[in-house]
Short mmCIF file of C-alpha atoms in Angstrom, two decimals:
data_model
loop_
_atom_site.label_atom_id
_atom_site.label_comp_id
_atom_site.label_asym_id
_atom_site.label_seq_id
_atom_site.Cartn_x
_atom_site.Cartn_y
_atom_site.Cartn_z
CA MET A 1195 -15.98 10.18 -24.10
CA LEU A 1196 -18.08 7.98 -26.36
CA LEU A 1197 -16.24 5.29 -28.40
CA SER A 1198 -17.29 3.13 -31.48
CA ILE A 1199 -20.77 4.57 -31.71
CA LYS A 1200 -22.46 3.89 -35.01
CA GLY A 1201 -24.86 6.46 -36.28
CA PHE A 1202 -25.49 9.54 -34.22
CA SER A 1203 -25.18 9.81 -30.50
CA HIS A 1204 -25.02 12.83 -28.14
CA CYS A 1205 -23.50 12.94 -24.66
CA GLN A 1206 -23.59 15.98 -22.33
CA PRO A 1207 -21.01 15.66 -19.51
CA THR A 1208 -21.63 17.04 -15.99
CA CYS A 1209 -19.18 19.50 -14.34
CA ASN A 1210 -18.13 19.53 -10.72
CA GLU A 1211 -19.63 22.21 -8.42
CA GLY A 1212 -17.97 25.51 -9.09
CA TYR A 1213 -17.69 24.92 -12.81
CA THR A 1214 -20.08 25.58 -15.70
CA LEU A 1215 -20.23 23.47 -18.84
CA SER A 1216 -19.43 25.07 -22.16
CA GLY A 1217 -19.80 23.21 -25.48
CA SER A 1218 -20.88 19.58 -25.94
CA GLN A 1219 -19.82 16.04 -26.92
CA SER A 1220 -21.29 14.21 -29.92
CA CYS A 1221 -20.56 11.23 -32.13
CA TYR A 1222 -21.69 10.86 -35.73
CA LEU A 1223 -20.82 7.91 -37.98
CA GLY A 1224 -17.92 7.00 -35.77
CA THR A 1225 -16.55 10.53 -35.48
CA LEU A 1226 -16.41 12.11 -32.02
CA THR A 1227 -16.92 15.85 -31.75
CA ASP A 1228 -15.92 17.09 -28.31
CA THR A 1229 -16.18 20.84 -27.50
CA ALA A 1230 -17.32 20.31 -23.92
CA GLU A 1231 -15.35 22.24 -21.35
CA CYS A 1232 -15.97 22.87 -17.65
CA GLN A 1233 -15.13 26.51 -17.02
CA ALA A 1234 -14.34 27.84 -13.49
CA ASP A 1235 -17.16 29.98 -12.14
CA PRO A 1236 -16.57 33.42 -10.61
CA CYS A 1237 -16.16 33.03 -6.89
CA VAL A 1238 -18.82 33.98 -4.42
CA ALA A 1239 -18.42 35.11 -0.78
CA SER A 1240 -19.34 33.13 2.28
CA ASP A 1241 -19.08 33.66 6.03
CA ASP A 1242 -18.30 29.97 6.49
CA PRO A 1243 -14.62 29.64 7.45
CA ALA A 1244 -14.53 26.08 5.92
CA LYS A 1245 -15.10 27.57 2.43
CA ASP A 1246 -11.71 27.61 0.67
CA GLY A 1247 -12.90 28.32 -2.86
CA SER A 1248 -12.47 24.69 -4.22
CA ASP A 1249 -16.08 24.86 -5.13
CA GLY A 1250 -16.14 28.52 -6.02
CA ILE A 1251 -17.41 29.56 -2.61
CA PHE A 1252 -14.86 31.43 -0.58
CA TYR A 1253 -14.67 32.62 3.07
CA CYS A 1254 -14.58 36.48 2.64
CA ILE A 1255 -15.84 38.67 5.49
CA ASN A 1256 -15.70 42.13 7.03
CA GLY A 1257 -16.84 43.80 3.84
CA GLY A 1258 -14.14 42.19 1.68
CA THR A 1259 -14.79 42.00 -2.03
CA VAL A 1260 -14.50 38.44 -3.39
CA GLY A 1261 -12.78 37.95 -6.75
CA GLY A 1262 -11.18 35.19 -8.92
CA THR A 1263 -12.66 31.90 -10.01
CA THR A 1264 -13.04 28.44 -8.57
CA THR A 1265 -9.82 27.22 -6.90
CA ALA A 1266 -8.25 30.65 -7.29
CA CYS A 1267 -10.55 32.88 -5.22
CA THR A 1268 -9.39 36.14 -3.61
CA CYS A 1269 -10.81 38.50 -0.96
CA ASP A 1270 -9.90 42.20 -1.33
CA CYS A 1271 -10.17 43.75 2.16
CA ASN A 1272 -11.68 47.02 3.32
CA PRO A 1273 -9.31 49.28 5.25
CA GLY A 1274 -8.70 47.98 8.80
CA TYR A 1275 -8.78 44.26 7.92
CA GLU A 1276 -6.19 41.93 6.43
CA ASP A 1277 -5.20 38.36 5.68
CA ALA A 1278 -6.58 36.00 3.02
CA SER A 1279 -10.24 36.24 3.98
CA CYS A 1280 -10.05 39.72 5.64
CA GLN A 1281 -10.70 37.91 8.86
CA THR A 1282 -8.09 39.74 10.96
CA ALA A 1283 -8.65 43.26 12.39
CA SER A 1284 -5.56 45.34 11.79
CA ALA A 1285 -3.68 47.13 14.57
CA CYS A 1286 -4.97 50.67 14.91
CA THR A 1287 -2.99 53.68 13.80
CA ALA A 1288 -3.19 57.24 15.02
CA SER A 1289 -4.73 60.21 13.22
CA SER A 1290 -5.30 63.90 13.96
CA ASP A 1291 -8.61 63.78 12.03
CA PRO A 1292 -11.55 63.97 14.55
CA ALA A 1293 -13.73 62.06 12.23
CA LYS A 1294 -11.57 58.91 12.52
CA ASP A 1295 -13.40 56.55 14.95
CA GLY A 1296 -11.37 53.38 14.36
CA SER A 1297 -13.96 51.77 12.15
CA ASP A 1298 -11.22 51.43 9.46
CA GLY A 1299 -8.39 50.95 11.96
CA ILE A 1300 -7.49 54.67 11.99
CA PHE A 1301 -8.21 56.40 15.23
CA TYR A 1302 -8.30 60.03 16.41
CA CYS A 1303 -5.49 60.14 19.02
CA ILE A 1304 -3.71 63.36 19.74
CA ASN A 1305 -1.75 65.32 22.40
CA GLY A 1306 0.82 62.54 22.90
CA GLY A 1307 -1.68 59.68 23.34
CA THR A 1308 -0.57 56.13 22.50
CA VAL A 1309 -2.90 54.42 20.08
CA GLY A 1310 -3.70 50.75 20.67
CA GLY A 1311 -6.21 48.07 19.95
CA THR A 1312 -7.53 46.80 16.58
CA THR A 1313 -10.08 47.92 14.10
CA THR A 1314 -13.46 48.88 15.72
CA ALA A 1315 -11.86 48.54 19.19
CA CYS A 1316 -9.13 51.26 19.10
CA THR A 1317 -7.86 52.97 22.20
CA CYS A 1318 -5.88 56.12 22.92
CA THR A 1319 -4.11 55.99 26.31
CA ASP A 1320 -1.14 57.54 28.14
CA CYS A 1321 -2.13 61.07 27.22
CA ASN A 1322 0.32 63.82 27.83
CA PRO A 1323 -0.12 65.35 31.28
CA GLY A 1324 -2.93 67.87 31.08
CA TYR A 1325 -5.05 66.02 28.59
CA GLU A 1326 -7.84 63.39 28.93
CA ASP A 1327 -10.84 61.65 27.36
CA ALA A 1328 -11.03 58.87 24.70
CA SER A 1329 -8.73 60.64 22.19
CA CYS A 1330 -6.69 62.77 24.65
CA GLN A 1331 -8.55 65.59 22.97
CA THR A 1332 -9.69 67.41 26.05
CA ALA A 1333 -7.52 69.86 27.94
CA SER A 1334 -7.75 69.22 31.70
CA ALA A 1335 -8.85 71.78 34.20
CA CYS A 1336 -5.76 73.54 35.59
CA THR A 1337 -4.46 72.83 39.12
CA ALA A 1338 -2.40 75.15 41.28
CA SER A 1339 1.25 74.73 42.16
CA SER A 1340 3.79 76.65 44.20
CA ASP A 1341 6.47 75.73 41.66
CA PRO A 1342 7.48 78.82 39.65
CA ALA A 1343 8.46 76.54 36.73
CA LYS A 1344 4.88 75.41 36.22
CA ASP A 1345 3.57 77.30 33.24
CA GLY A 1346 0.34 75.45 32.67
CA SER A 1347 1.61 73.43 29.57
CA ASP A 1348 0.81 70.30 31.52
CA GLY A 1349 -2.28 71.70 33.32
CA ILE A 1350 -0.38 72.58 36.43
CA PHE A 1351 0.08 76.34 36.95
CA TYR A 1352 2.12 78.43 39.40
CA CYS A 1353 -0.57 80.22 41.38
CA ILE A 1354 0.18 81.40 44.94
CA ASN A 1355 -0.78 83.88 47.70
CA GLY A 1356 -4.32 82.47 47.78
CA GLY A 1357 -5.00 82.93 44.09
CA THR A 1358 -7.76 80.87 42.50
CA VAL A 1359 -6.55 78.79 39.50
CA GLY A 1360 -8.72 78.55 36.49
CA GLY A 1361 -8.72 77.65 32.78
CA THR A 1362 -7.47 74.57 31.08
CA THR A 1363 -4.12 73.22 29.94
CA THR A 1364 -2.03 75.78 28.02
CA ALA A 1365 -4.56 78.50 29.00
CA CYS A 1366 -4.40 78.55 32.82
CA THR A 1367 -5.26 81.62 34.88
CA CYS A 1368 -4.76 82.69 38.43
CA ASP A 1369 -7.30 85.08 39.94
CA CYS A 1370 -5.59 87.01 42.71
CA ASN A 1371 -6.75 87.88 46.19
CA PRO A 1372 -6.72 91.60 47.05
CA GLY A 1373 -3.17 92.78 47.57
CA TYR A 1374 -1.54 90.57 44.96
CA GLU A 1375 -1.14 90.84 41.25
CA ASP A 1376 0.57 89.53 38.01
CA ALA A 1377 -0.06 86.29 36.19
CA SER A 1378 0.52 84.03 39.18
CA CYS A 1379 -0.37 86.53 41.95
CA GLN A 1380 3.26 86.33 42.85
CA THR A 1381 3.73 90.05 43.26
CA ALA A 1382 2.66 91.92 46.39
CA SER A 1383 0.79 95.08 45.47
CA ALA A 1384 1.89 98.54 46.56
CA CYS A 1385 0.01 99.52 49.72
CA THR A 1386 -2.81 102.01 49.62
CA ALA A 1387 -4.06 104.15 52.49
CA SER A 1388 -7.36 103.77 54.31
CA SER A 1389 -9.07 105.58 57.20
CA ASP A 1390 -10.46 102.23 58.42
CA PRO A 1391 -8.71 101.13 61.59
CA ALA A 1392 -9.29 97.55 60.74
CA LYS A 1393 -7.09 97.62 57.71
CA ASP A 1394 -3.78 96.02 58.71
CA GLY A 1395 -2.15 95.72 55.22
CA SER A 1396 -2.86 92.01 54.76
CA ASP A 1397 -4.77 92.87 51.66
CA GLY A 1398 -2.49 95.79 50.72
CA ILE A 1399 -4.78 98.37 52.25
CA PHE A 1400 -3.33 100.01 55.39
CA TYR A 1401 -4.75 102.29 58.04
CA CYS A 1402 -2.78 105.53 57.56
CA ILE A 1403 -4.21 108.88 58.58
CA ASN A 1404 -3.29 112.43 59.62
CA GLY A 1405 -1.14 113.16 56.61
CA GLY A 1406 0.91 109.98 56.78
CA THR A 1407 2.52 108.61 53.62
CA VAL A 1408 1.65 105.01 52.98
CA GLY A 1409 4.44 102.78 51.63
CA GLY A 1410 5.53 99.18 51.38
CA THR A 1411 3.73 96.28 49.87
CA THR A 1412 1.00 93.83 51.03
CA THR A 1413 1.68 92.42 54.52
CA ALA A 1414 4.51 94.92 54.92
CA CYS A 1415 2.83 98.28 54.71
CA THR A 1416 4.17 101.40 56.43
CA CYS A 1417 2.77 104.79 57.33
CA THR A 1418 5.47 107.49 57.67
CA SER A 1419 5.98 111.25 57.43
CA CYS A 1420 3.01 111.95 59.69
CA ALA A 1421 1.75 115.53 59.91
CA THR A 1422 3.26 117.68 62.63
CA ARG A 1423 2.23 116.67 66.15
CA TYR A 1424 1.15 113.10 65.03
CA GLY A 1425 2.86 109.82 65.39
CA GLY A 1426 2.51 106.05 65.73
CA LYS A 1427 2.72 103.35 63.05
CA ASN A 1428 -0.52 104.65 61.53
CA CYS A 1429 0.05 108.41 62.34
CA HIS A 1430 -2.99 107.89 64.57
CA ILE A 1431 -1.56 109.23 67.78
CA GLY A 1432 -2.34 112.96 68.34
CA PRO A 1433 -0.29 115.47 70.39
CA CYS A 1434 -2.31 114.94 73.65
CA ASP A 1435 -1.98 111.17 73.26
CA MET A 1436 1.74 111.50 72.78
CA GLU A 1437 2.09 113.90 75.70
CA LYS A 1438 0.25 111.64 77.99
CA SER A 1439 2.41 108.73 76.95
CA CYS A 1440 5.51 110.79 77.61
CA PHE A 1441 4.40 111.90 81.07
CA ASP A 1442 3.27 108.39 81.99
CA PHE A 1443 6.67 107.00 80.85
CA ASN A 1444 8.57 109.53 82.95
CA LEU A 1445 6.41 108.88 86.02
CA ARG A 1446 6.86 105.06 85.70
CA ASN A 1447 10.53 105.56 85.55
CA GLY A 1448 10.92 108.00 88.40
CA MET A 1449 11.89 110.82 86.06
CA THR A 1450 11.15 114.55 86.52
CA THR A 1451 8.39 115.51 84.12
CA PRO A 1452 9.18 118.64 82.24
CA ALA A 1453 6.58 121.25 81.14
CA SER A 1454 6.72 119.71 77.69
CA CYS A 1455 8.15 116.57 76.21
CA ALA A 1456 11.28 116.98 74.11
CA PHE A 1457 9.83 115.45 70.91
CA LEU A 1458 7.06 118.16 70.87
CA GLY A 1459 9.64 120.91 70.98
CA ASP A 1460 8.65 124.11 72.63
CA GLU A 1461 4.89 123.72 71.99
CA ASP A 1462 2.73 124.45 74.95
CA VAL A 1463 0.93 121.20 75.89
CA THR A 1464 -0.22 122.32 79.31
CA GLU A 1465 -3.81 121.65 78.21
CA CYS A 1466 -3.01 118.03 77.63
CA LYS A 1467 -2.20 117.30 81.26
CA SER A 1468 -5.70 117.53 82.61
#
């Protein structure tokens, strides 16, 4: 302020940093005219934590938008950051949107995963059984179990009798060995007949010839109702073979050998004795 100035005088005050002068001061013939005013400047952002806005420069980071004027600065945060200067990364939250990478504190985390971490460093852990990878988004390869309750919803699937498990969680498969069938290879197949003597029924195929009727299921095959004059578990023993067995049995046990063995009835088997 200028006092007792005769004539005309002009004085221009200076404002503190963060303020801009508006108007002026003047004195004419002893009359003071004072329209000078220091007006607060709009705040500007700084990455210096010491800047508190008292000079119009305010600590505002992580993409925050600075606002207000000197001594009353604000910092409007981007998603994923908080506190007065947006300096604090927010705790992550889960989303079912695959595009959410945690850059805004929202992270793709599904299938029972537990989201953790903070913006730009989100995690998704403790996936439900049968899921894996960063967002628990990947169904695991199925593994076999002998537990009938295992339906593959957790990646573990009931698959027995040598079946090969395949697929991924909720879509498991069990590829059966010969002789077994159904979703988990749990059912032994009905036996089928073969003329191959090596076929013992372990794969559901059983040596059964000479009119025999195959029956049973894998590992428990039978061959019954053989054609007349044939016998044995595979109907593979012919009349001469049976007659020889009968005579041999009688001789070993000191029995008198009849002209024909009883189980062949009255059929002439004389030609079998030679």
